[in-house]
Amino acid sequence: MLGKTAGGVFWMLRYMERSENTARMIDAGLRISLTRSGAADGEWTSILTALGVINAYNANYETVDGPRVINFLLRDKANHNSVISAVEAARTNARMVRTALTREVWEAVNECWMDLSELLARPINQQDLPDILSTIRKHSAFVRGTLAGTMVRNDIYNFARVGTFFERADNVARIMDVKYYILLPSILHVGSATDNVQWESILRSTSASRAYQTLHENEHNPRDIARFLILDHRLPRSLAFCYRKIQRNLQHIADDYGQLAPCNGLVNGICQKFDNTSIDLIFDYGLHEFITDFLIESQSLGRQIEVDFRFSE
Amino acid sequence: MRLKISHTTSYHYDAPVPYALQQLRLRPKSRAEQTVLSWDLSVENGHQQLSFEDEHANTVDLISFEPGVSNITVHCEGEVEVTDTNGVVGKHSGYVPLWLFKRATPLTRAGSQLRALAASLERTENDLSDLHALSALVLERLPYSTQQESAELSAEQALNVGHGVCQDHAHVFIAAARHLDFPARYVSGYLMMNDRVDQDASHAWAEVHVDGLGWVGFDISNAMSPDARYVRVATALDYHGAAPVSGMRFGAASEALNVKLQVEQRQE
Amino acid sequence: MTETRQMFDEMYGFSDTAREPYANYADWIALEEFANLKRKSAQAEKLFRLTGITFNVYGVEEETERLIPFDLVPRIIAAKEWQTLSRGIEQRVRAINAFLHDIYHRQEILKAGRVPVEMIAQNEAFLPQMIGVSPPGNIYTHIVGTDLVRTGENEFFVLEDNARTPSGVSYMLENRETMLHMFPELFNRNKVRSVSQYPRSLRRSLAACRPTCSSDHPVVAVLTPGIFNSAYYEHAFLADQMGVELVEGHDLRVVDGRVAMRTTRGYQAIDVLYRRVDDEFLDPLNFNPDSMLGVPGLMDVYRAGGITIANAPGTGIADDKAIYSYMPEIVEFYTGEKPILKNVPTHRCSEPDALAYVLDNLAELVVKEVHGSGGYGMLVGPTASKKEIAAFREKLKARPDNYIAQPTLSLSTVPILTKAGLAPRHVDLRPFALASPNGVEIIPGGLTRVALKKGSLVVNSSQGGGTKDTWVLED
């Protein structure tokens, strides 16, 4: 397959995943603003920070408030990470790699774009918001579903999966990078209402709330939450889970090509780190430092994949 | 006359070049008035991709740069035996129809100055003497000068400048000849100047197709027809099609060119 | 429909009873409810949008992707009619390839005086770089889209031979898919010949034109200018259907004397390049140096025999509108046969007598630019305003050799579904022919373009035309 096509497939899925992640984060922010109006502005600021668009937002708006942030994150085409921008970028990539996709996958992406272009054409009514957020998530899931259901398991499929998990892990890590402090053990805050809301929010924005309840009998506990999001192989959004998937998919490509690439070594290294650590070791090392290290390593993995498979000249 | 030629073209770039191609028209051919006894072409920091014969029967080599180099050198060396034919190259051959040589190209399009120049030629019954007169007229209007304004001037632009090098002379002469309805073409090649071994650059002149004689050469710059000191390398409608080197490259590096050319007579 | 028809209708001829090939369809549609047809029509549009069969419109910022309107009444061609058409097209395609070989070699047709030298000598479409080039099998134009019009029961005319990079074949295929999806019962009642083999035929035909350096399993690729090109959908569609890579200029490079594409595993040589990029932009080293779409050195590899380019560069000399007027001579010269398909009588404005006639009769004629396409820069005398005619007259006088003129033909009509029910609209027909050393294959079908405005003769999609499914019936 063409290097450009591999890059296009990888990015198409990254953008689809990004639209979904943004919708989840808006959902979590919305929940906080409904339950505790005082905490909401701080919450929106950290969402903007985690999505890497805080500077772009501040350049356009003077104050951080819910409706503006939501509009910026969902509809603003000047925000290249907004849902509409991400969906458009996914569709542009899909058009570019049309020959690598089944008709079903292409139509799922195209329909997503058609639907959301219409839904997000005008400012959004607060009461329509939950529906819209759920539509965004459904479309992303639908694209993943057609991919799983119709694509041949070859390099194209593997690049698509790498894109999905790469973006997902990146998103979870960025949320933790911004919010690590609420997961730090602190005598002052333990058990306070603030913490419970914040912890709940972190779980919601990573879609892990329900899973956490099921798997943990005890009350919310920052150490457990951190372990769950970083190391738990049962949670499909944990860093360890995503990276094991990336590792496998890159290994499939290597098997297919009959040759290991430098990126295989890099991803193996990252996975080993997850395997050889525990939440206690992470806290001893420093949660924030651990996440920062991870983000740096994942960035170099991204660059290496691009080089190894000749995404561009 | 046996001529020994050594021709080195070096390009230097102020930054590494990621990708570049060059077309070389640097291989003289044996034909009636010249026999190529030996000819070697080598490239440093480049890779020969292919070669083919273009529509004017020039041998073209396509070379690519090794990725990331910042200089490349093309070296030609060989010996050619040349016979003096008083500039007559002879009958037209090949598939290119003669009418194509009357086609104006961007470099040989006739503007107002060129039309005026062509009109000032007094025509006689004798095409050949008219063309020699035209050649003299071009040199008079455009005295030889190496003070070049820019690398590639059209005939009309050269007339505006008012002086020129062999390439400009050839373009103006060709444009005028075509304007007078003669098939004309551009020739790039080598000339051995009598007084020196090191030559400044490779040479250019023109050929016109004259009824009864076929192609006849005119070296406008030297006011004569080519003799045994001239080696024809490539012909085309204008400089573009006959240039020794024409290329394109990616990246923003700027280019510096250095040519070393020696042509000397070899005693048998 | 009681009044006598002025124009030939594919469904009714000049009468008000359905012609033979439409008999079955007419019975069917007579029983269909109008509301149901409208619903199906909306459904078809949704299907097209979802599939993404859109084209980009230049210079329109707001809506950059549009649909070409699809009309659900098919254009039906009887087996016998098709037989004549396909024989005629085959003859023309053979003649065009022979002409191209001759014009880039010995130019016998010019020496014989059958086509004036000036027609070629002063023609920008003549590409000197092609002189002496003999592509595999001497096939220069591999894919031809012949534009035909009809004025009566047995009156077919060739309007244009599109020998460069004809487009529209994806509509032929998608229109059929849509019809099969919406009206499966119609295909039980009518024996319609299949067109879905086109991508396989195209690939086979291209593969048969591989260069000698290729293996028995040639690597074929489609070269597109990119996703912003108006026909991008078609490029992607054809590459996808053929199961080959869709490449852009920046995916390609000259490697080891071949043109190779950058894959995830390194560079892979291409044997046959089906290019949908115009000559001028194909190779910045040899043609327009400013082209960002092309592949530097492609032409050098081609001339060295390292790749087949389909269609070959320089084929424009054969479908030029001025050369078109010599097609009857060209067909006779190379095939030794009388042309099976007629040309539309054409006045070459470069000739003084013809120009005088055209200037006197502008209001009745269609005047076209010699090198134009897409229905731009043309005058349709009978529907033009006085002001438009006056303005065109000046353009024509300034550059007569840039124009040809033809009588306004009363193109045949086919009903379309309008808000007020069925109404006749003018159509043309573009069947697609594939040429290879194994012969000429013509797909039984084609693209029927339809002018949606009442009375309009301009069917081009860029000018608001629509398309129809085209049925060729089995014997």
mmCIF file with all atom_site columns, C-alpha atoms in Angstrom, chain B residues 7-144:
data_model
loop_
_atom_site.group_PDB
_atom_site.id
_atom_site.type_symbol
_atom_site.label_atom_id
_atom_site.label_alt_id
_atom_site.label_comp_id
_atom_site.label_asym_id
_atom_site.label_entity_id
_atom_site.label_seq_id
_atom_site.pdbx_PDB_ins_code
_atom_site.Cartn_x
_atom_site.Cartn_y
_atom_site.Cartn_z
_atom_site.occupancy
_atom_site.B_iso_or_equiv
_atom_site.pdbx_formal_charge
_atom_site.auth_seq_id
_atom_site.auth_comp_id
_atom_site.auth_asym_id
_atom_site.auth_atom_id
_atom_site.pdbx_PDB_model_num
ATOM 1   C CA . HIS B 1 7   ? 34.119 19.205 -19.985 1.00 0.00 ? 7   HIS B CA 1
ATOM 2   C CA . THR B 1 8   ? 33.280 19.373 -16.273 1.00 0.00 ? 8   THR B CA 1
ATOM 3   C CA . THR B 1 9   ? 30.124 20.968 -14.931 1.00 0.00 ? 9   THR B CA 1
ATOM 4   C CA . SER B 1 10  ? 29.844 21.310 -11.161 1.00 0.00 ? 10  SER B CA 1
ATOM 5   C CA . TYR B 1 11  ? 26.840 22.474 -9.238  1.00 0.00 ? 11  TYR B CA 1
ATOM 6   C CA . HIS B 1 12  ? 27.097 23.534 -5.662  1.00 0.00 ? 12  HIS B CA 1
ATOM 7   C CA . TYR B 1 13  ? 24.097 24.121 -3.389  1.00 0.00 ? 13  TYR B CA 1
ATOM 8   C CA . ASP B 1 14  ? 23.990 26.051 -0.151  1.00 0.00 ? 14  ASP B CA 1
ATOM 9   C CA . ALA B 1 15  ? 21.820 23.353 1.435   1.00 0.00 ? 15  ALA B CA 1
ATOM 10  C CA . PRO B 1 16  ? 21.372 19.602 0.944   1.00 0.00 ? 16  PRO B CA 1
ATOM 11  C CA . VAL B 1 17  ? 19.066 18.789 -1.969  1.00 0.00 ? 17  VAL B CA 1
ATOM 12  C CA . PRO B 1 18  ? 16.418 16.181 -1.060  1.00 0.00 ? 18  PRO B CA 1
ATOM 13  C CA . TYR B 1 19  ? 15.601 15.188 -4.638  1.00 0.00 ? 19  TYR B CA 1
ATOM 14  C CA . ALA B 1 20  ? 16.607 16.406 -8.069  1.00 0.00 ? 20  ALA B CA 1
ATOM 15  C CA . LEU B 1 21  ? 16.728 15.241 -11.660 1.00 0.00 ? 21  LEU B CA 1
ATOM 16  C CA . GLN B 1 22  ? 18.825 16.477 -14.531 1.00 0.00 ? 22  GLN B CA 1
ATOM 17  C CA . GLN B 1 23  ? 18.505 15.828 -18.212 1.00 0.00 ? 23  GLN B CA 1
ATOM 18  C CA . LEU B 1 24  ? 21.882 15.793 -19.900 1.00 0.00 ? 24  LEU B CA 1
ATOM 19  C CA . ARG B 1 25  ? 22.337 16.344 -23.607 1.00 0.00 ? 25  ARG B CA 1
ATOM 20  C CA . LEU B 1 26  ? 26.066 15.842 -23.574 1.00 0.00 ? 26  LEU B CA 1
ATOM 21  C CA . ARG B 1 27  ? 26.764 13.029 -25.992 1.00 0.00 ? 27  ARG B CA 1
ATOM 22  C CA . PRO B 1 28  ? 27.932 14.014 -29.505 1.00 0.00 ? 28  PRO B CA 1
ATOM 23  C CA . LYS B 1 29  ? 26.974 11.622 -32.287 1.00 0.00 ? 29  LYS B CA 1
ATOM 24  C CA . SER B 1 30  ? 28.985 10.344 -35.193 1.00 0.00 ? 30  SER B CA 1
ATOM 25  C CA . ARG B 1 31  ? 27.657 11.637 -38.486 1.00 0.00 ? 31  ARG B CA 1
ATOM 26  C CA . ALA B 1 32  ? 28.900 12.768 -41.887 1.00 0.00 ? 32  ALA B CA 1
ATOM 27  C CA . GLU B 1 33  ? 31.105 15.627 -40.720 1.00 0.00 ? 33  GLU B CA 1
ATOM 28  C CA . GLN B 1 34  ? 32.171 14.251 -37.330 1.00 0.00 ? 34  GLN B CA 1
ATOM 29  C CA . THR B 1 35  ? 33.279 10.884 -35.968 1.00 0.00 ? 35  THR B CA 1
ATOM 30  C CA . VAL B 1 36  ? 33.194 10.314 -32.235 1.00 0.00 ? 36  VAL B CA 1
ATOM 31  C CA . LEU B 1 37  ? 36.289 8.243  -31.480 1.00 0.00 ? 37  LEU B CA 1
ATOM 32  C CA . SER B 1 38  ? 35.694 7.983  -27.763 1.00 0.00 ? 38  SER B CA 1
ATOM 33  C CA . TRP B 1 39  ? 33.312 9.549  -25.279 1.00 0.00 ? 39  TRP B CA 1
ATOM 34  C CA . ASP B 1 40  ? 32.879 9.023  -21.554 1.00 0.00 ? 40  ASP B CA 1
ATOM 35  C CA . LEU B 1 41  ? 30.265 10.603 -19.352 1.00 0.00 ? 41  LEU B CA 1
ATOM 36  C CA . SER B 1 42  ? 30.493 10.221 -15.597 1.00 0.00 ? 42  SER B CA 1
ATOM 37  C CA . VAL B 1 43  ? 28.564 11.706 -12.718 1.00 0.00 ? 43  VAL B CA 1
ATOM 38  C CA . GLU B 1 44  ? 29.748 12.295 -9.190  1.00 0.00 ? 44  GLU B CA 1
ATOM 39  C CA . ASN B 1 45  ? 27.074 12.255 -6.440  1.00 0.00 ? 45  ASN B CA 1
ATOM 40  C CA . GLY B 1 46  ? 24.463 11.317 -8.994  1.00 0.00 ? 46  GLY B CA 1
ATOM 41  C CA . HIS B 1 47  ? 22.954 8.198  -10.420 1.00 0.00 ? 47  HIS B CA 1
ATOM 42  C CA . GLN B 1 48  ? 22.178 7.541  -14.048 1.00 0.00 ? 48  GLN B CA 1
ATOM 43  C CA . GLN B 1 49  ? 18.522 6.563  -14.321 1.00 0.00 ? 49  GLN B CA 1
ATOM 44  C CA . LEU B 1 50  ? 18.093 5.988  -18.030 1.00 0.00 ? 50  LEU B CA 1
ATOM 45  C CA . SER B 1 51  ? 18.899 7.301  -21.451 1.00 0.00 ? 51  SER B CA 1
ATOM 46  C CA . PHE B 1 52  ? 16.882 7.697  -24.619 1.00 0.00 ? 52  PHE B CA 1
ATOM 47  C CA . GLU B 1 53  ? 16.994 9.417  -27.955 1.00 0.00 ? 53  GLU B CA 1
ATOM 48  C CA . ASP B 1 54  ? 14.758 12.467 -28.223 1.00 0.00 ? 54  ASP B CA 1
ATOM 49  C CA . GLU B 1 55  ? 12.841 13.634 -31.289 1.00 0.00 ? 55  GLU B CA 1
ATOM 50  C CA . HIS B 1 56  ? 15.929 15.440 -32.627 1.00 0.00 ? 56  HIS B CA 1
ATOM 51  C CA . ALA B 1 57  ? 18.018 12.265 -32.233 1.00 0.00 ? 57  ALA B CA 1
ATOM 52  C CA . ASN B 1 58  ? 19.906 13.743 -29.283 1.00 0.00 ? 58  ASN B CA 1
ATOM 53  C CA . THR B 1 59  ? 20.963 11.210 -26.695 1.00 0.00 ? 59  THR B CA 1
ATOM 54  C CA . VAL B 1 60  ? 19.453 12.239 -23.371 1.00 0.00 ? 60  VAL B CA 1
ATOM 55  C CA . ASP B 1 61  ? 20.719 10.910 -20.042 1.00 0.00 ? 61  ASP B CA 1
ATOM 56  C CA . LEU B 1 62  ? 18.462 11.335 -17.037 1.00 0.00 ? 62  LEU B CA 1
ATOM 57  C CA . ILE B 1 63  ? 20.327 11.469 -13.762 1.00 0.00 ? 63  ILE B CA 1
ATOM 58  C CA . SER B 1 64  ? 19.093 11.784 -10.205 1.00 0.00 ? 64  SER B CA 1
ATOM 59  C CA . PHE B 1 65  ? 21.035 13.234 -7.302  1.00 0.00 ? 65  PHE B CA 1
ATOM 60  C CA . GLU B 1 66  ? 22.017 11.037 -4.422  1.00 0.00 ? 66  GLU B CA 1
ATOM 61  C CA . PRO B 1 67  ? 19.589 12.111 -1.661  1.00 0.00 ? 67  PRO B CA 1
ATOM 62  C CA . GLY B 1 68  ? 20.844 14.990 0.457   1.00 0.00 ? 68  GLY B CA 1
ATOM 63  C CA . VAL B 1 69  ? 23.976 15.906 -1.499  1.00 0.00 ? 69  VAL B CA 1
ATOM 64  C CA . SER B 1 70  ? 24.965 19.546 -1.819  1.00 0.00 ? 70  SER B CA 1
ATOM 65  C CA . ASN B 1 71  ? 27.136 19.251 -4.889  1.00 0.00 ? 71  ASN B CA 1
ATOM 66  C CA . ILE B 1 72  ? 27.142 17.236 -8.069  1.00 0.00 ? 72  ILE B CA 1
ATOM 67  C CA . THR B 1 73  ? 29.628 17.014 -10.920 1.00 0.00 ? 73  THR B CA 1
ATOM 68  C CA . VAL B 1 74  ? 29.092 15.891 -14.491 1.00 0.00 ? 74  VAL B CA 1
ATOM 69  C CA . HIS B 1 75  ? 32.235 15.087 -16.416 1.00 0.00 ? 75  HIS B CA 1
ATOM 70  C CA . CYS B 1 76  ? 32.598 14.349 -20.141 1.00 0.00 ? 76  CYS B CA 1
ATOM 71  C CA . GLU B 1 77  ? 35.742 13.437 -21.922 1.00 0.00 ? 77  GLU B CA 1
ATOM 72  C CA . GLY B 1 78  ? 36.458 12.215 -25.408 1.00 0.00 ? 78  GLY B CA 1
ATOM 73  C CA . GLU B 1 79  ? 37.915 12.648 -28.849 1.00 0.00 ? 79  GLU B CA 1
ATOM 74  C CA . VAL B 1 80  ? 36.096 13.639 -32.005 1.00 0.00 ? 80  VAL B CA 1
ATOM 75  C CA . GLU B 1 81  ? 37.415 13.705 -35.579 1.00 0.00 ? 81  GLU B CA 1
ATOM 76  C CA . VAL B 1 82  ? 35.860 16.587 -37.521 1.00 0.00 ? 82  VAL B CA 1
ATOM 77  C CA . THR B 1 83  ? 35.852 17.328 -41.249 1.00 0.00 ? 83  THR B CA 1
ATOM 78  C CA . ASP B 1 84  ? 35.375 20.830 -42.579 1.00 0.00 ? 84  ASP B CA 1
ATOM 79  C CA . THR B 1 85  ? 32.229 20.933 -44.762 1.00 0.00 ? 85  THR B CA 1
ATOM 80  C CA . ASN B 1 86  ? 31.935 24.721 -44.942 1.00 0.00 ? 86  ASN B CA 1
ATOM 81  C CA . GLY B 1 87  ? 29.087 24.572 -42.487 1.00 0.00 ? 87  GLY B CA 1
ATOM 82  C CA . VAL B 1 88  ? 26.941 22.292 -44.603 1.00 0.00 ? 88  VAL B CA 1
ATOM 83  C CA . VAL B 1 89  ? 25.406 19.602 -42.412 1.00 0.00 ? 89  VAL B CA 1
ATOM 84  C CA . GLY B 1 90  ? 23.247 18.164 -45.160 1.00 0.00 ? 90  GLY B CA 1
ATOM 85  C CA . LYS B 1 91  ? 19.932 16.563 -45.867 1.00 0.00 ? 91  LYS B CA 1
ATOM 86  C CA . HIS B 1 92  ? 17.189 16.565 -43.272 1.00 0.00 ? 92  HIS B CA 1
ATOM 87  C CA . SER B 1 93  ? 16.486 13.198 -41.687 1.00 0.00 ? 93  SER B CA 1
ATOM 88  C CA . GLY B 1 94  ? 14.287 11.781 -38.970 1.00 0.00 ? 94  GLY B CA 1
ATOM 89  C CA . TYR B 1 95  ? 10.584 12.101 -38.269 1.00 0.00 ? 95  TYR B CA 1
ATOM 90  C CA . VAL B 1 96  ? 10.531 15.741 -37.227 1.00 0.00 ? 96  VAL B CA 1
ATOM 91  C CA . PRO B 1 97  ? 8.834  17.518 -40.119 1.00 0.00 ? 97  PRO B CA 1
ATOM 92  C CA . LEU B 1 98  ? 10.620 20.565 -41.470 1.00 0.00 ? 98  LEU B CA 1
ATOM 93  C CA . TRP B 1 99  ? 7.607  22.726 -40.723 1.00 0.00 ? 99  TRP B CA 1
ATOM 94  C CA . LEU B 1 100 ? 8.166  22.203 -37.017 1.00 0.00 ? 100 LEU B CA 1
ATOM 95  C CA . PHE B 1 101 ? 11.399 24.207 -37.323 1.00 0.00 ? 101 PHE B CA 1
ATOM 96  C CA . LYS B 1 102 ? 9.331  27.199 -38.388 1.00 0.00 ? 102 LYS B CA 1
ATOM 97  C CA . ARG B 1 103 ? 7.363  27.104 -35.132 1.00 0.00 ? 103 ARG B CA 1
ATOM 98  C CA . ALA B 1 104 ? 8.077  30.010 -32.833 1.00 0.00 ? 104 ALA B CA 1
ATOM 99  C CA . THR B 1 105 ? 8.903  28.928 -29.287 1.00 0.00 ? 105 THR B CA 1
ATOM 100 C CA . PRO B 1 106 ? 8.697  31.179 -26.231 1.00 0.00 ? 106 PRO B CA 1
ATOM 101 C CA . LEU B 1 107 ? 12.421 31.910 -26.632 1.00 0.00 ? 107 LEU B CA 1
ATOM 102 C CA . THR B 1 108 ? 12.178 32.650 -30.354 1.00 0.00 ? 108 THR B CA 1
ATOM 103 C CA . ARG B 1 109 ? 8.861  34.474 -30.640 1.00 0.00 ? 109 ARG B CA 1
ATOM 104 C CA . ALA B 1 110 ? 9.099  37.457 -32.956 1.00 0.00 ? 110 ALA B CA 1
ATOM 105 C CA . GLY B 1 111 ? 8.319  40.768 -31.272 1.00 0.00 ? 111 GLY B CA 1
ATOM 106 C CA . SER B 1 112 ? 8.329  44.228 -32.841 1.00 0.00 ? 112 SER B CA 1
ATOM 107 C CA . GLN B 1 113 ? 12.109 44.642 -32.610 1.00 0.00 ? 113 GLN B CA 1
ATOM 108 C CA . LEU B 1 114 ? 12.736 41.301 -34.166 1.00 0.00 ? 114 LEU B CA 1
ATOM 109 C CA . ARG B 1 115 ? 10.305 41.954 -36.989 1.00 0.00 ? 115 ARG B CA 1
ATOM 110 C CA . ALA B 1 116 ? 12.045 45.268 -37.641 1.00 0.00 ? 116 ALA B CA 1
ATOM 111 C CA . LEU B 1 117 ? 15.407 43.523 -37.729 1.00 0.00 ? 117 LEU B CA 1
ATOM 112 C CA . ALA B 1 118 ? 14.162 40.887 -40.160 1.00 0.00 ? 118 ALA B CA 1
ATOM 113 C CA . ALA B 1 119 ? 12.571 43.552 -42.342 1.00 0.00 ? 119 ALA B CA 1
ATOM 114 C CA . SER B 1 120 ? 15.845 45.452 -42.568 1.00 0.00 ? 120 SER B CA 1
ATOM 115 C CA . LEU B 1 121 ? 17.452 42.519 -44.371 1.00 0.00 ? 121 LEU B CA 1
ATOM 116 C CA . GLU B 1 122 ? 17.728 43.157 -48.097 1.00 0.00 ? 122 GLU B CA 1
ATOM 117 C CA . ARG B 1 123 ? 16.595 39.983 -49.792 1.00 0.00 ? 123 ARG B CA 1
ATOM 118 C CA . THR B 1 124 ? 18.277 38.702 -52.956 1.00 0.00 ? 124 THR B CA 1
ATOM 119 C CA . GLU B 1 125 ? 17.799 35.629 -55.132 1.00 0.00 ? 125 GLU B CA 1
ATOM 120 C CA . ASN B 1 126 ? 20.400 33.786 -53.079 1.00 0.00 ? 126 ASN B CA 1
ATOM 121 C CA . ASP B 1 127 ? 19.125 32.414 -49.770 1.00 0.00 ? 127 ASP B CA 1
ATOM 122 C CA . LEU B 1 128 ? 22.556 31.440 -48.555 1.00 0.00 ? 128 LEU B CA 1
ATOM 123 C CA . SER B 1 129 ? 24.079 34.878 -48.970 1.00 0.00 ? 129 SER B CA 1
ATOM 124 C CA . ASP B 1 130 ? 20.939 36.418 -47.438 1.00 0.00 ? 130 ASP B CA 1
ATOM 125 C CA . LEU B 1 131 ? 21.393 34.255 -44.368 1.00 0.00 ? 131 LEU B CA 1
ATOM 126 C CA . HIS B 1 132 ? 25.039 35.239 -44.029 1.00 0.00 ? 132 HIS B CA 1
ATOM 127 C CA . ALA B 1 133 ? 23.909 38.834 -44.281 1.00 0.00 ? 133 ALA B CA 1
ATOM 128 C CA . LEU B 1 134 ? 21.306 38.177 -41.599 1.00 0.00 ? 134 LEU B CA 1
ATOM 129 C CA . SER B 1 135 ? 23.976 36.671 -39.394 1.00 0.00 ? 135 SER B CA 1
ATOM 130 C CA . ALA B 1 136 ? 26.097 39.807 -39.787 1.00 0.00 ? 136 ALA B CA 1
ATOM 131 C CA . LEU B 1 137 ? 23.067 41.977 -39.102 1.00 0.00 ? 137 LEU B CA 1
ATOM 132 C CA . VAL B 1 138 ? 22.357 40.158 -35.837 1.00 0.00 ? 138 VAL B CA 1
ATOM 133 C CA . LEU B 1 139 ? 25.934 40.548 -34.647 1.00 0.00 ? 139 LEU B CA 1
ATOM 134 C CA . GLU B 1 140 ? 25.925 44.212 -35.576 1.00 0.00 ? 140 GLU B CA 1
ATOM 135 C CA . ARG B 1 141 ? 22.688 44.810 -33.686 1.00 0.00 ? 141 ARG B CA 1
ATOM 136 C CA . LEU B 1 142 ? 23.819 42.669 -30.765 1.00 0.00 ? 142 LEU B CA 1
ATOM 137 C CA . PRO B 1 143 ? 27.590 42.957 -30.200 1.00 0.00 ? 143 PRO B CA 1
ATOM 138 C CA . TYR B 1 144 ? 29.195 40.133 -28.297 1.00 0.00 ? 144 TYR B CA 1
#
